Amino acid sequence: MSEAIERARTFDAFPDEGIPLESPLAWSFEHVGCPAPGTHSRVMMRERQHDHLILRGGAIVLDEAVRAVLGLSLPARPLELSQGERASLQWLSPDEWLAVLPQGDAFRVETALRSALGDASVAFSDVSAGQTVIELTGDDQALRELLMKSVVYDVHPRHFAVGKGVTTVLAKTSVILRRPDERRWELVVRRSFADYVYRWLLDAGEEFAIGVERDVTAGETT
């Protein structure tokens, strides 16, 4: 391990795949319920458990290392989202980006980035335990109407194109709203507000017969 990595005092927050993890929505699934998708469901909701790594530093310094480690270019424009097969990068501020990674991958990525960057002035924060991703898929019109009565940001396609992500307000909490592709939206939600957002979406999505698909393979206890 390099001297730069040792000085950073990195540690693996996911050291053993055998350790059971609990979804931020585990309590909600048990006590609020999970309406099963049906033939009339126009919106599907699913929690996607990922690792979340905050990257801070100069774009020029970080970009080469990020491309080497993740195979993605660092988003250079405000609100831009770079989407790969297994990871994504989102612009948060001029010197801050959010990397959403496969679960259990944050430590490997952080270690590889620190090794590639050496003594460069950067900062990484693993915030995986503090937030989760709620994915919304289905009929485009229903998805847009659901979001229109939930968030304050304009989600019209002319204003919110694919590949965009913004920090906005949903009801009474803040979320990161992302649009990775034409038929999918994502909400990056703080763990402490996950139940609130889940309940809100169930209520707001009732007119669209919203259904919940549980991802029991991503570390959720049952």
mmCIF file with all atom_site columns, C-alpha atoms in Angstrom:
data_model
loop_
_atom_site.group_PDB
_atom_site.id
_atom_site.type_symbol
_atom_site.label_atom_id
_atom_site.label_alt_id
_atom_site.label_comp_id
_atom_site.label_asym_id
_atom_site.label_entity_id
_atom_site.label_seq_id
_atom_site.pdbx_PDB_ins_code
_atom_site.Cartn_x
_atom_site.Cartn_y
_atom_site.Cartn_z
_atom_site.occupancy
_atom_site.B_iso_or_equiv
_atom_site.pdbx_formal_charge
_atom_site.auth_seq_id
_atom_site.auth_comp_id
_atom_site.auth_asym_id
_atom_site.auth_atom_id
_atom_site.pdbx_PDB_model_num
ATOM 1   C CA . MET A 1 1   ? 0.000   0.000   0.000   1.00 0.00 ? 1   MET A CA 1
ATOM 2   C CA . SER A 1 2   ? 1.393   3.389   -0.990  1.00 0.00 ? 2   SER A CA 1
ATOM 3   C CA . GLU A 1 3   ? 2.385   6.075   1.511   1.00 0.00 ? 3   GLU A CA 1
ATOM 4   C CA . ALA A 1 4   ? -0.428  8.336   0.230   1.00 0.00 ? 4   ALA A CA 1
ATOM 5   C CA . ILE A 1 5   ? -3.037  5.642   0.916   1.00 0.00 ? 5   ILE A CA 1
ATOM 6   C CA . GLU A 1 6   ? -1.623  4.965   4.381   1.00 0.00 ? 6   GLU A CA 1
ATOM 7   C CA . ARG A 1 7   ? -1.735  8.658   5.271   1.00 0.00 ? 7   ARG A CA 1
ATOM 8   C CA . ALA A 1 8   ? -5.391  8.813   4.222   1.00 0.00 ? 8   ALA A CA 1
ATOM 9   C CA . ARG A 1 9   ? -6.213  6.029   6.721   1.00 0.00 ? 9   ARG A CA 1
ATOM 10  C CA . THR A 1 10  ? -8.648  4.318   4.390   1.00 0.00 ? 10  THR A CA 1
ATOM 11  C CA . PHE A 1 11  ? -10.743 1.435   5.659   1.00 0.00 ? 11  PHE A CA 1
ATOM 12  C CA . ASP A 1 12  ? -13.108 -1.055  4.095   1.00 0.00 ? 12  ASP A CA 1
ATOM 13  C CA . ALA A 1 13  ? -16.688 -0.460  5.255   1.00 0.00 ? 13  ALA A CA 1
ATOM 14  C CA . PHE A 1 14  ? -17.788 -3.682  3.543   1.00 0.00 ? 14  PHE A CA 1
ATOM 15  C CA . PRO A 1 15  ? -15.097 -6.168  4.664   1.00 0.00 ? 15  PRO A CA 1
ATOM 16  C CA . ASP A 1 16  ? -17.033 -9.427  4.508   1.00 0.00 ? 16  ASP A CA 1
ATOM 17  C CA . GLU A 1 17  ? -19.797 -10.394 2.096   1.00 0.00 ? 17  GLU A CA 1
ATOM 18  C CA . GLY A 1 18  ? -21.105 -12.768 4.759   1.00 0.00 ? 18  GLY A CA 1
ATOM 19  C CA . ILE A 1 19  ? -22.105 -9.907  7.055   1.00 0.00 ? 19  ILE A CA 1
ATOM 20  C CA . PRO A 1 20  ? -25.867 -9.333  6.664   1.00 0.00 ? 20  PRO A CA 1
ATOM 21  C CA . LEU A 1 21  ? -26.845 -5.855  5.530   1.00 0.00 ? 21  LEU A CA 1
ATOM 22  C CA . GLU A 1 22  ? -30.194 -4.203  6.066   1.00 0.00 ? 22  GLU A CA 1
ATOM 23  C CA . SER A 1 23  ? -31.832 -2.094  3.423   1.00 0.00 ? 23  SER A CA 1
ATOM 24  C CA . PRO A 1 24  ? -32.752 1.464   4.474   1.00 0.00 ? 24  PRO A CA 1
ATOM 25  C CA . LEU A 1 25  ? -36.276 0.467   3.442   1.00 0.00 ? 25  LEU A CA 1
ATOM 26  C CA . ALA A 1 26  ? -36.390 -2.851  5.335   1.00 0.00 ? 26  ALA A CA 1
ATOM 27  C CA . TRP A 1 27  ? -38.664 -1.417  8.033   1.00 0.00 ? 27  TRP A CA 1
ATOM 28  C CA . SER A 1 28  ? -40.896 0.190   5.412   1.00 0.00 ? 28  SER A CA 1
ATOM 29  C CA . PHE A 1 29  ? -41.256 -3.032  3.444   1.00 0.00 ? 29  PHE A CA 1
ATOM 30  C CA . GLU A 1 30  ? -42.297 -4.888  6.590   1.00 0.00 ? 30  GLU A CA 1
ATOM 31  C CA . HIS A 1 31  ? -44.582 -2.325  8.221   1.00 0.00 ? 31  HIS A CA 1
ATOM 32  C CA . VAL A 1 32  ? -45.898 -0.219  5.331   1.00 0.00 ? 32  VAL A CA 1
ATOM 33  C CA . GLY A 1 33  ? -46.146 -2.960  2.744   1.00 0.00 ? 33  GLY A CA 1
ATOM 34  C CA . CYS A 1 34  ? -45.127 -3.599  -0.846  1.00 0.00 ? 34  CYS A CA 1
ATOM 35  C CA . PRO A 1 35  ? -47.985 -3.462  -3.343  1.00 0.00 ? 35  PRO A CA 1
ATOM 36  C CA . ALA A 1 36  ? -47.212 -6.057  -5.986  1.00 0.00 ? 36  ALA A CA 1
ATOM 37  C CA . PRO A 1 37  ? -47.012 -4.873  -9.602  1.00 0.00 ? 37  PRO A CA 1
ATOM 38  C CA . GLY A 1 38  ? -50.148 -5.734  -11.539 1.00 0.00 ? 38  GLY A CA 1
ATOM 39  C CA . THR A 1 39  ? -51.410 -5.626  -15.085 1.00 0.00 ? 39  THR A CA 1
ATOM 40  C CA . HIS A 1 40  ? -52.653 -2.065  -14.531 1.00 0.00 ? 40  HIS A CA 1
ATOM 41  C CA . SER A 1 41  ? -49.450 -0.773  -12.914 1.00 0.00 ? 41  SER A CA 1
ATOM 42  C CA . ARG A 1 42  ? -48.088 2.177   -14.867 1.00 0.00 ? 42  ARG A CA 1
ATOM 43  C CA . VAL A 1 43  ? -45.240 2.881   -12.431 1.00 0.00 ? 43  VAL A CA 1
ATOM 44  C CA . MET A 1 44  ? -42.812 0.454   -10.793 1.00 0.00 ? 44  MET A CA 1
ATOM 45  C CA . MET A 1 45  ? -40.672 1.357   -7.795  1.00 0.00 ? 45  MET A CA 1
ATOM 46  C CA . ARG A 1 46  ? -37.560 -0.514  -6.762  1.00 0.00 ? 46  ARG A CA 1
ATOM 47  C CA . GLU A 1 47  ? -34.749 0.143   -4.324  1.00 0.00 ? 47  GLU A CA 1
ATOM 48  C CA . ARG A 1 48  ? -31.287 -0.252  -5.812  1.00 0.00 ? 48  ARG A CA 1
ATOM 49  C CA . GLN A 1 49  ? -28.611 -0.727  -3.172  1.00 0.00 ? 49  GLN A CA 1
ATOM 50  C CA . HIS A 1 50  ? -25.260 0.611   -4.319  1.00 0.00 ? 50  HIS A CA 1
ATOM 51  C CA . ASP A 1 51  ? -22.080 2.051   -2.881  1.00 0.00 ? 51  ASP A CA 1
ATOM 52  C CA . HIS A 1 52  ? -21.860 5.845   -2.924  1.00 0.00 ? 52  HIS A CA 1
ATOM 53  C CA . LEU A 1 53  ? -18.484 7.586   -3.053  1.00 0.00 ? 53  LEU A CA 1
ATOM 54  C CA . ILE A 1 54  ? -18.060 11.367  -2.992  1.00 0.00 ? 54  ILE A CA 1
ATOM 55  C CA . LEU A 1 55  ? -15.074 12.599  -5.018  1.00 0.00 ? 55  LEU A CA 1
ATOM 56  C CA . ARG A 1 56  ? -13.629 16.063  -4.394  1.00 0.00 ? 56  ARG A CA 1
ATOM 57  C CA . GLY A 1 57  ? -10.745 17.761  -6.143  1.00 0.00 ? 57  GLY A CA 1
ATOM 58  C CA . GLY A 1 58  ? -9.769  19.504  -9.340  1.00 0.00 ? 58  GLY A CA 1
ATOM 59  C CA . ALA A 1 59  ? -11.453 18.136  -12.458 1.00 0.00 ? 59  ALA A CA 1
ATOM 60  C CA . ILE A 1 60  ? -8.234  18.001  -14.465 1.00 0.00 ? 60  ILE A CA 1
ATOM 61  C CA . VAL A 1 61  ? -6.468  16.102  -11.690 1.00 0.00 ? 61  VAL A CA 1
ATOM 62  C CA . LEU A 1 62  ? -9.291  13.630  -11.119 1.00 0.00 ? 62  LEU A CA 1
ATOM 63  C CA . ASP A 1 63  ? -10.413 12.949  -14.686 1.00 0.00 ? 63  ASP A CA 1
ATOM 64  C CA . GLU A 1 64  ? -7.512  10.798  -15.864 1.00 0.00 ? 64  GLU A CA 1
ATOM 65  C CA . ALA A 1 65  ? -7.576  8.636   -12.735 1.00 0.00 ? 65  ALA A CA 1
ATOM 66  C CA . VAL A 1 66  ? -11.358 8.234   -12.882 1.00 0.00 ? 66  VAL A CA 1
ATOM 67  C CA . ARG A 1 67  ? -11.224 7.181   -16.531 1.00 0.00 ? 67  ARG A CA 1
ATOM 68  C CA . ALA A 1 68  ? -8.515  4.634   -15.749 1.00 0.00 ? 68  ALA A CA 1
ATOM 69  C CA . VAL A 1 69  ? -10.350 3.137   -12.757 1.00 0.00 ? 69  VAL A CA 1
ATOM 70  C CA . LEU A 1 70  ? -14.016 3.384   -13.792 1.00 0.00 ? 70  LEU A CA 1
ATOM 71  C CA . GLY A 1 71  ? -13.848 3.712   -17.563 1.00 0.00 ? 71  GLY A CA 1
ATOM 72  C CA . LEU A 1 72  ? -15.994 6.852   -17.370 1.00 0.00 ? 72  LEU A CA 1
ATOM 73  C CA . SER A 1 73  ? -15.163 10.471  -18.036 1.00 0.00 ? 73  SER A CA 1
ATOM 74  C CA . LEU A 1 74  ? -15.704 12.878  -15.178 1.00 0.00 ? 74  LEU A CA 1
ATOM 75  C CA . PRO A 1 75  ? -18.806 14.999  -15.948 1.00 0.00 ? 75  PRO A CA 1
ATOM 76  C CA . ALA A 1 76  ? -17.514 18.463  -16.748 1.00 0.00 ? 76  ALA A CA 1
ATOM 77  C CA . ARG A 1 77  ? -20.777 20.365  -17.154 1.00 0.00 ? 77  ARG A CA 1
ATOM 78  C CA . PRO A 1 78  ? -23.154 21.318  -14.335 1.00 0.00 ? 78  PRO A CA 1
ATOM 79  C CA . LEU A 1 79  ? -25.896 18.740  -13.636 1.00 0.00 ? 79  LEU A CA 1
ATOM 80  C CA . GLU A 1 80  ? -24.335 16.226  -16.037 1.00 0.00 ? 80  GLU A CA 1
ATOM 81  C CA . LEU A 1 81  ? -24.610 12.478  -15.414 1.00 0.00 ? 81  LEU A CA 1
ATOM 82  C CA . SER A 1 82  ? -22.205 9.924   -16.925 1.00 0.00 ? 82  SER A CA 1
ATOM 83  C CA . GLN A 1 83  ? -23.676 6.428   -17.000 1.00 0.00 ? 83  GLN A CA 1
ATOM 84  C CA . GLY A 1 84  ? -21.726 3.207   -17.508 1.00 0.00 ? 84  GLY A CA 1
ATOM 85  C CA . GLU A 1 85  ? -22.732 -0.443  -17.360 1.00 0.00 ? 85  GLU A CA 1
ATOM 86  C CA . ARG A 1 86  ? -21.896 -0.852  -13.665 1.00 0.00 ? 86  ARG A CA 1
ATOM 87  C CA . ALA A 1 87  ? -21.221 2.654   -12.353 1.00 0.00 ? 87  ALA A CA 1
ATOM 88  C CA . SER A 1 88  ? -22.269 6.262   -12.796 1.00 0.00 ? 88  SER A CA 1
ATOM 89  C CA . LEU A 1 89  ? -20.763 9.664   -12.068 1.00 0.00 ? 89  LEU A CA 1
ATOM 90  C CA . GLN A 1 90  ? -22.749 12.797  -11.339 1.00 0.00 ? 90  GLN A CA 1
ATOM 91  C CA . TRP A 1 91  ? -21.671 16.424  -11.181 1.00 0.00 ? 91  TRP A CA 1
ATOM 92  C CA . LEU A 1 92  ? -22.628 17.947  -7.819  1.00 0.00 ? 92  LEU A CA 1
ATOM 93  C CA . SER A 1 93  ? -20.542 21.136  -7.774  1.00 0.00 ? 93  SER A CA 1
ATOM 94  C CA . PRO A 1 94  ? -17.459 22.509  -9.584  1.00 0.00 ? 94  PRO A CA 1
ATOM 95  C CA . ASP A 1 95  ? -15.150 20.308  -7.492  1.00 0.00 ? 95  ASP A CA 1
ATOM 96  C CA . GLU A 1 96  ? -17.485 17.548  -6.302  1.00 0.00 ? 96  GLU A CA 1
ATOM 97  C CA . TRP A 1 97  ? -18.928 14.418  -7.924  1.00 0.00 ? 97  TRP A CA 1
ATOM 98  C CA . LEU A 1 98  ? -20.979 11.433  -6.774  1.00 0.00 ? 98  LEU A CA 1
ATOM 99  C CA . ALA A 1 99  ? -19.908 7.971   -7.901  1.00 0.00 ? 99  ALA A CA 1
ATOM 100 C CA . VAL A 1 100 ? -22.630 5.318   -7.632  1.00 0.00 ? 100 VAL A CA 1
ATOM 101 C CA . LEU A 1 101 ? -20.961 1.909   -7.682  1.00 0.00 ? 101 LEU A CA 1
ATOM 102 C CA . PRO A 1 102 ? -21.837 -1.776  -7.325  1.00 0.00 ? 102 PRO A CA 1
ATOM 103 C CA . GLN A 1 103 ? -22.399 -2.713  -3.710  1.00 0.00 ? 103 GLN A CA 1
ATOM 104 C CA . GLY A 1 104 ? -19.136 -3.521  -1.946  1.00 0.00 ? 104 GLY A CA 1
ATOM 105 C CA . ASP A 1 105 ? -16.974 -1.769  -4.564  1.00 0.00 ? 105 ASP A CA 1
ATOM 106 C CA . ALA A 1 106 ? -16.318 1.611   -2.915  1.00 0.00 ? 106 ALA A CA 1
ATOM 107 C CA . PHE A 1 107 ? -13.167 0.575   -1.054  1.00 0.00 ? 107 PHE A CA 1
ATOM 108 C CA . ARG A 1 108 ? -11.592 -0.955  -4.162  1.00 0.00 ? 108 ARG A CA 1
ATOM 109 C CA . VAL A 1 109 ? -12.382 2.142   -6.220  1.00 0.00 ? 109 VAL A CA 1
ATOM 110 C CA . GLU A 1 110 ? -11.135 4.549   -3.550  1.00 0.00 ? 110 GLU A CA 1
ATOM 111 C CA . THR A 1 111 ? -7.900  2.591   -3.102  1.00 0.00 ? 111 THR A CA 1
ATOM 112 C CA . ALA A 1 112 ? -7.297  2.469   -6.857  1.00 0.00 ? 112 ALA A CA 1
ATOM 113 C CA . LEU A 1 113 ? -7.967  6.196   -7.231  1.00 0.00 ? 113 LEU A CA 1
ATOM 114 C CA . ARG A 1 114 ? -5.640  7.112   -4.369  1.00 0.00 ? 114 ARG A CA 1
ATOM 115 C CA . SER A 1 115 ? -2.934  4.914   -5.836  1.00 0.00 ? 115 SER A CA 1
ATOM 116 C CA . ALA A 1 116 ? -3.315  6.563   -9.249  1.00 0.00 ? 116 ALA A CA 1
ATOM 117 C CA . LEU A 1 117 ? -3.427  10.101  -7.836  1.00 0.00 ? 117 LEU A CA 1
ATOM 118 C CA . GLY A 1 118 ? -0.503  9.831   -5.419  1.00 0.00 ? 118 GLY A CA 1
ATOM 119 C CA . ASP A 1 119 ? -0.040  13.067  -3.467  1.00 0.00 ? 119 ASP A CA 1
ATOM 120 C CA . ALA A 1 120 ? -2.663  15.052  -5.397  1.00 0.00 ? 120 ALA A CA 1
ATOM 121 C CA . SER A 1 121 ? -4.955  17.213  -3.276  1.00 0.00 ? 121 SER A CA 1
ATOM 122 C CA . VAL A 1 122 ? -8.196  15.213  -3.319  1.00 0.00 ? 122 VAL A CA 1
ATOM 123 C CA . ALA A 1 123 ? -10.771 13.952  -0.833  1.00 0.00 ? 123 ALA A CA 1
ATOM 124 C CA . PHE A 1 124 ? -12.995 10.879  -0.967  1.00 0.00 ? 124 PHE A CA 1
ATOM 125 C CA . SER A 1 125 ? -15.902 10.057  1.336   1.00 0.00 ? 125 SER A CA 1
ATOM 126 C CA . ASP A 1 126 ? -17.723 6.731   1.391   1.00 0.00 ? 126 ASP A CA 1
ATOM 127 C CA . VAL A 1 127 ? -21.345 7.668   2.145   1.00 0.00 ? 127 VAL A CA 1
ATOM 128 C CA . SER A 1 128 ? -22.828 4.294   1.178   1.00 0.00 ? 128 SER A CA 1
ATOM 129 C CA . ALA A 1 129 ? -24.415 3.716   4.582   1.00 0.00 ? 129 ALA A CA 1
ATOM 130 C CA . GLY A 1 130 ? -26.099 7.106   4.527   1.00 0.00 ? 130 GLY A CA 1
ATOM 131 C CA . GLN A 1 131 ? -28.191 6.963   1.379   1.00 0.00 ? 131 GLN A CA 1
ATOM 132 C CA . THR A 1 132 ? -29.941 4.698   -1.094  1.00 0.00 ? 132 THR A CA 1
ATOM 133 C CA . VAL A 1 133 ? -31.334 4.803   -4.632  1.00 0.00 ? 133 VAL A CA 1
ATOM 134 C CA . ILE A 1 134 ? -35.039 4.481   -5.407  1.00 0.00 ? 134 ILE A CA 1
ATOM 135 C CA . GLU A 1 135 ? -35.666 3.654   -9.049  1.00 0.00 ? 135 GLU A CA 1
ATOM 136 C CA . LEU A 1 136 ? -38.885 4.521   -10.880 1.00 0.00 ? 136 LEU A CA 1
ATOM 137 C CA . THR A 1 137 ? -39.748 2.886   -14.200 1.00 0.00 ? 137 THR A CA 1
ATOM 138 C CA . GLY A 1 138 ? -42.837 2.478   -16.344 1.00 0.00 ? 138 GLY A CA 1
ATOM 139 C CA . ASP A 1 139 ? -45.066 4.601   -18.533 1.00 0.00 ? 139 ASP A CA 1
ATOM 140 C CA . ASP A 1 140 ? -43.378 7.897   -19.401 1.00 0.00 ? 140 ASP A CA 1
ATOM 141 C CA . GLN A 1 141 ? -46.472 10.063  -18.902 1.00 0.00 ? 141 GLN A CA 1
ATOM 142 C CA . ALA A 1 142 ? -47.299 8.446   -15.559 1.00 0.00 ? 142 ALA A CA 1
ATOM 143 C CA . LEU A 1 143 ? -43.719 8.825   -14.347 1.00 0.00 ? 143 LEU A CA 1
ATOM 144 C CA . ARG A 1 144 ? -43.665 12.489  -15.270 1.00 0.00 ? 144 ARG A CA 1
ATOM 145 C CA . GLU A 1 145 ? -47.019 13.177  -13.604 1.00 0.00 ? 145 GLU A CA 1
ATOM 146 C CA . LEU A 1 146 ? -45.880 11.394  -10.450 1.00 0.00 ? 146 LEU A CA 1
ATOM 147 C CA . LEU A 1 147 ? -42.732 13.515  -10.331 1.00 0.00 ? 147 LEU A CA 1
ATOM 148 C CA . MET A 1 148 ? -44.604 16.725  -11.170 1.00 0.00 ? 148 MET A CA 1
ATOM 149 C CA . LYS A 1 149 ? -46.646 16.443  -7.986  1.00 0.00 ? 149 LYS A CA 1
ATOM 150 C CA . SER A 1 150 ? -43.652 15.354  -5.913  1.00 0.00 ? 150 SER A CA 1
ATOM 151 C CA . VAL A 1 151 ? -40.658 17.553  -6.790  1.00 0.00 ? 151 VAL A CA 1
ATOM 152 C CA . VAL A 1 152 ? -40.297 21.288  -7.356  1.00 0.00 ? 152 VAL A CA 1
ATOM 153 C CA . TYR A 1 153 ? -37.974 20.917  -10.352 1.00 0.00 ? 153 TYR A CA 1
ATOM 154 C CA . ASP A 1 154 ? -39.327 21.024  -13.921 1.00 0.00 ? 154 ASP A CA 1
ATOM 155 C CA . VAL A 1 155 ? -39.273 17.456  -15.281 1.00 0.00 ? 155 VAL A CA 1
ATOM 156 C CA . HIS A 1 156 ? -40.574 18.215  -18.774 1.00 0.00 ? 156 HIS A CA 1
ATOM 157 C CA . PRO A 1 157 ? -38.406 16.433  -21.385 1.00 0.00 ? 157 PRO A CA 1
ATOM 158 C CA . ARG A 1 158 ? -37.403 19.758  -22.926 1.00 0.00 ? 158 ARG A CA 1
ATOM 159 C CA . HIS A 1 159 ? -35.938 20.802  -19.589 1.00 0.00 ? 159 HIS A CA 1
ATOM 160 C CA . PHE A 1 160 ? -34.883 17.488  -18.060 1.00 0.00 ? 160 PHE A CA 1
ATOM 161 C CA . ALA A 1 161 ? -33.093 15.478  -20.721 1.00 0.00 ? 161 ALA A CA 1
ATOM 162 C CA . VAL A 1 162 ? -31.614 12.009  -20.346 1.00 0.00 ? 162 VAL A CA 1
ATOM 163 C CA . GLY A 1 163 ? -28.197 12.235  -18.694 1.00 0.00 ? 163 GLY A CA 1
ATOM 164 C CA . LYS A 1 164 ? -29.147 14.975  -16.248 1.00 0.00 ? 164 LYS A CA 1
ATOM 165 C CA . GLY A 1 165 ? -29.188 14.946  -12.451 1.00 0.00 ? 165 GLY A CA 1
ATOM 166 C CA . VAL A 1 166 ? -30.175 17.688  -10.010 1.00 0.00 ? 166 VAL A CA 1
ATOM 167 C CA . THR A 1 167 ? -30.417 18.220  -6.288  1.00 0.00 ? 167 THR A CA 1
ATOM 168 C CA . THR A 1 168 ? -33.987 19.245  -5.599  1.00 0.00 ? 168 THR A CA 1
ATOM 169 C CA . VAL A 1 169 ? -36.823 19.057  -3.075  1.00 0.00 ? 169 VAL A CA 1
ATOM 170 C CA . LEU A 1 170 ? -39.321 16.198  -2.915  1.00 0.00 ? 170 LEU A CA 1
ATOM 171 C CA . ALA A 1 171 ? -42.206 17.047  -0.594  1.00 0.00 ? 171 ALA A CA 1
ATOM 172 C CA . LYS A 1 172 ? -40.337 18.150  2.552   1.00 0.00 ? 172 LYS A CA 1
ATOM 173 C CA . THR A 1 173 ? -36.926 16.589  1.975   1.00 0.00 ? 173 THR A CA 1
ATOM 174 C CA . SER A 1 174 ? -34.031 16.974  -0.427  1.00 0.00 ? 174 SER A CA 1
ATOM 175 C CA . VAL A 1 175 ? -33.146 14.318  -2.992  1.00 0.00 ? 175 VAL A CA 1
ATOM 176 C CA . ILE A 1 176 ? -30.922 13.933  -6.018  1.00 0.00 ? 176 ILE A CA 1
ATOM 177 C CA . LEU A 1 177 ? -33.157 13.356  -9.035  1.00 0.00 ? 177 LEU A CA 1
ATOM 178 C CA . ARG A 1 178 ? -31.512 11.608  -11.996 1.00 0.00 ? 178 ARG A CA 1
ATOM 179 C CA . ARG A 1 179 ? -32.658 10.504  -15.443 1.00 0.00 ? 179 ARG A CA 1
ATOM 180 C CA . PRO A 1 180 ? -30.316 7.756   -16.694 1.00 0.00 ? 180 PRO A CA 1
ATOM 181 C CA . ASP A 1 181 ? -32.469 6.816   -19.704 1.00 0.00 ? 181 ASP A CA 1
ATOM 182 C CA . GLU A 1 182 ? -35.824 7.433   -21.382 1.00 0.00 ? 182 GLU A CA 1
ATOM 183 C CA . ARG A 1 183 ? -37.907 5.121   -19.185 1.00 0.00 ? 183 ARG A CA 1
ATOM 184 C CA . ARG A 1 184 ? -36.088 5.301   -15.873 1.00 0.00 ? 184 ARG A CA 1
ATOM 185 C CA . TRP A 1 185 ? -35.706 7.902   -13.124 1.00 0.00 ? 185 TRP A CA 1
ATOM 186 C CA . GLU A 1 186 ? -33.654 7.596   -9.951  1.00 0.00 ? 186 GLU A CA 1
ATOM 187 C CA . LEU A 1 187 ? -33.916 9.284   -6.569  1.00 0.00 ? 187 LEU A CA 1
ATOM 188 C CA . VAL A 1 188 ? -30.814 9.327   -4.382  1.00 0.00 ? 188 VAL A CA 1
ATOM 189 C CA . VAL A 1 189 ? -32.298 9.569   -0.896  1.00 0.00 ? 189 VAL A CA 1
ATOM 190 C CA . ARG A 1 190 ? -30.763 10.039  2.529   1.00 0.00 ? 190 ARG A CA 1
ATOM 191 C CA . ARG A 1 191 ? -31.201 6.978   4.703   1.00 0.00 ? 191 ARG A CA 1
ATOM 192 C CA . SER A 1 192 ? -33.079 8.844   7.427   1.00 0.00 ? 192 SER A CA 1
ATOM 193 C CA . PHE A 1 193 ? -35.664 10.046  4.880   1.00 0.00 ? 193 PHE A CA 1
ATOM 194 C CA . ALA A 1 194 ? -35.982 6.794   2.911   1.00 0.00 ? 194 ALA A CA 1
ATOM 195 C CA . ASP A 1 195 ? -39.181 5.715   4.676   1.00 0.00 ? 195 ASP A CA 1
ATOM 196 C CA . TYR A 1 196 ? -40.717 9.175   4.210   1.00 0.00 ? 196 TYR A CA 1
ATOM 197 C CA . VAL A 1 197 ? -39.956 9.205   0.478   1.00 0.00 ? 197 VAL A CA 1
ATOM 198 C CA . TYR A 1 198 ? -41.193 5.623   0.090   1.00 0.00 ? 198 TYR A CA 1
ATOM 199 C CA . ARG A 1 199 ? -44.522 6.437   1.759   1.00 0.00 ? 199 ARG A CA 1
ATOM 200 C CA . TRP A 1 200 ? -44.878 9.627   -0.266  1.00 0.00 ? 200 TRP A CA 1
ATOM 201 C CA . LEU A 1 201 ? -44.324 7.806   -3.563  1.00 0.00 ? 201 LEU A CA 1
ATOM 202 C CA . LEU A 1 202 ? -46.760 5.044   -2.636  1.00 0.00 ? 202 LEU A CA 1
ATOM 203 C CA . ASP A 1 203 ? -49.434 7.635   -1.914  1.00 0.00 ? 203 ASP A CA 1
ATOM 204 C CA . ALA A 1 204 ? -48.662 9.839   -4.915  1.00 0.00 ? 204 ALA A CA 1
ATOM 205 C CA . GLY A 1 205 ? -48.440 6.816   -7.200  1.00 0.00 ? 205 GLY A CA 1
ATOM 206 C CA . GLU A 1 206 ? -51.689 5.175   -6.131  1.00 0.00 ? 206 GLU A CA 1
ATOM 207 C CA . GLU A 1 207 ? -53.567 6.577   -9.128  1.00 0.00 ? 207 GLU A CA 1
ATOM 208 C CA . PHE A 1 208 ? -51.035 4.834   -11.382 1.00 0.00 ? 208 PHE A CA 1
ATOM 209 C CA . ALA A 1 209 ? -51.390 1.493   -9.539  1.00 0.00 ? 209 ALA A CA 1
ATOM 210 C CA . ILE A 1 210 ? -47.757 1.781   -8.459  1.00 0.00 ? 210 ILE A CA 1
ATOM 211 C CA . GLY A 1 211 ? -46.090 -1.549  -7.749  1.00 0.00 ? 211 GLY A CA 1
ATOM 212 C CA . VAL A 1 212 ? -42.977 -2.335  -5.721  1.00 0.00 ? 212 VAL A CA 1
ATOM 213 C CA . GLU A 1 213 ? -40.347 -4.786  -6.910  1.00 0.00 ? 213 GLU A CA 1
ATOM 214 C CA . ARG A 1 214 ? -38.100 -5.859  -4.048  1.00 0.00 ? 214 ARG A CA 1
ATOM 215 C CA . ASP A 1 215 ? -34.446 -6.490  -4.806  1.00 0.00 ? 215 ASP A CA 1
ATOM 216 C CA . VAL A 1 216 ? -33.644 -9.269  -2.332  1.00 0.00 ? 216 VAL A CA 1
ATOM 217 C CA . THR A 1 217 ? -30.311 -10.017 -4.001  1.00 0.00 ? 217 THR A CA 1
ATOM 218 C CA . ALA A 1 218 ? -28.735 -6.690  -3.059  1.00 0.00 ? 218 ALA A CA 1
ATOM 219 C CA . GLY A 1 219 ? -28.126 -7.260  0.612   1.00 0.00 ? 219 GLY A CA 1
ATOM 220 C CA . GLU A 1 220 ? -31.674 -6.819  1.869   1.00 0.00 ? 220 GLU A CA 1
ATOM 221 C CA . THR A 1 221 ? -32.565 -8.909  4.874   1.00 0.00 ? 221 THR A CA 1
ATOM 222 C CA . THR A 1 222 ? -35.856 -10.754 4.713   1.00 0.00 ? 222 THR A CA 1
#
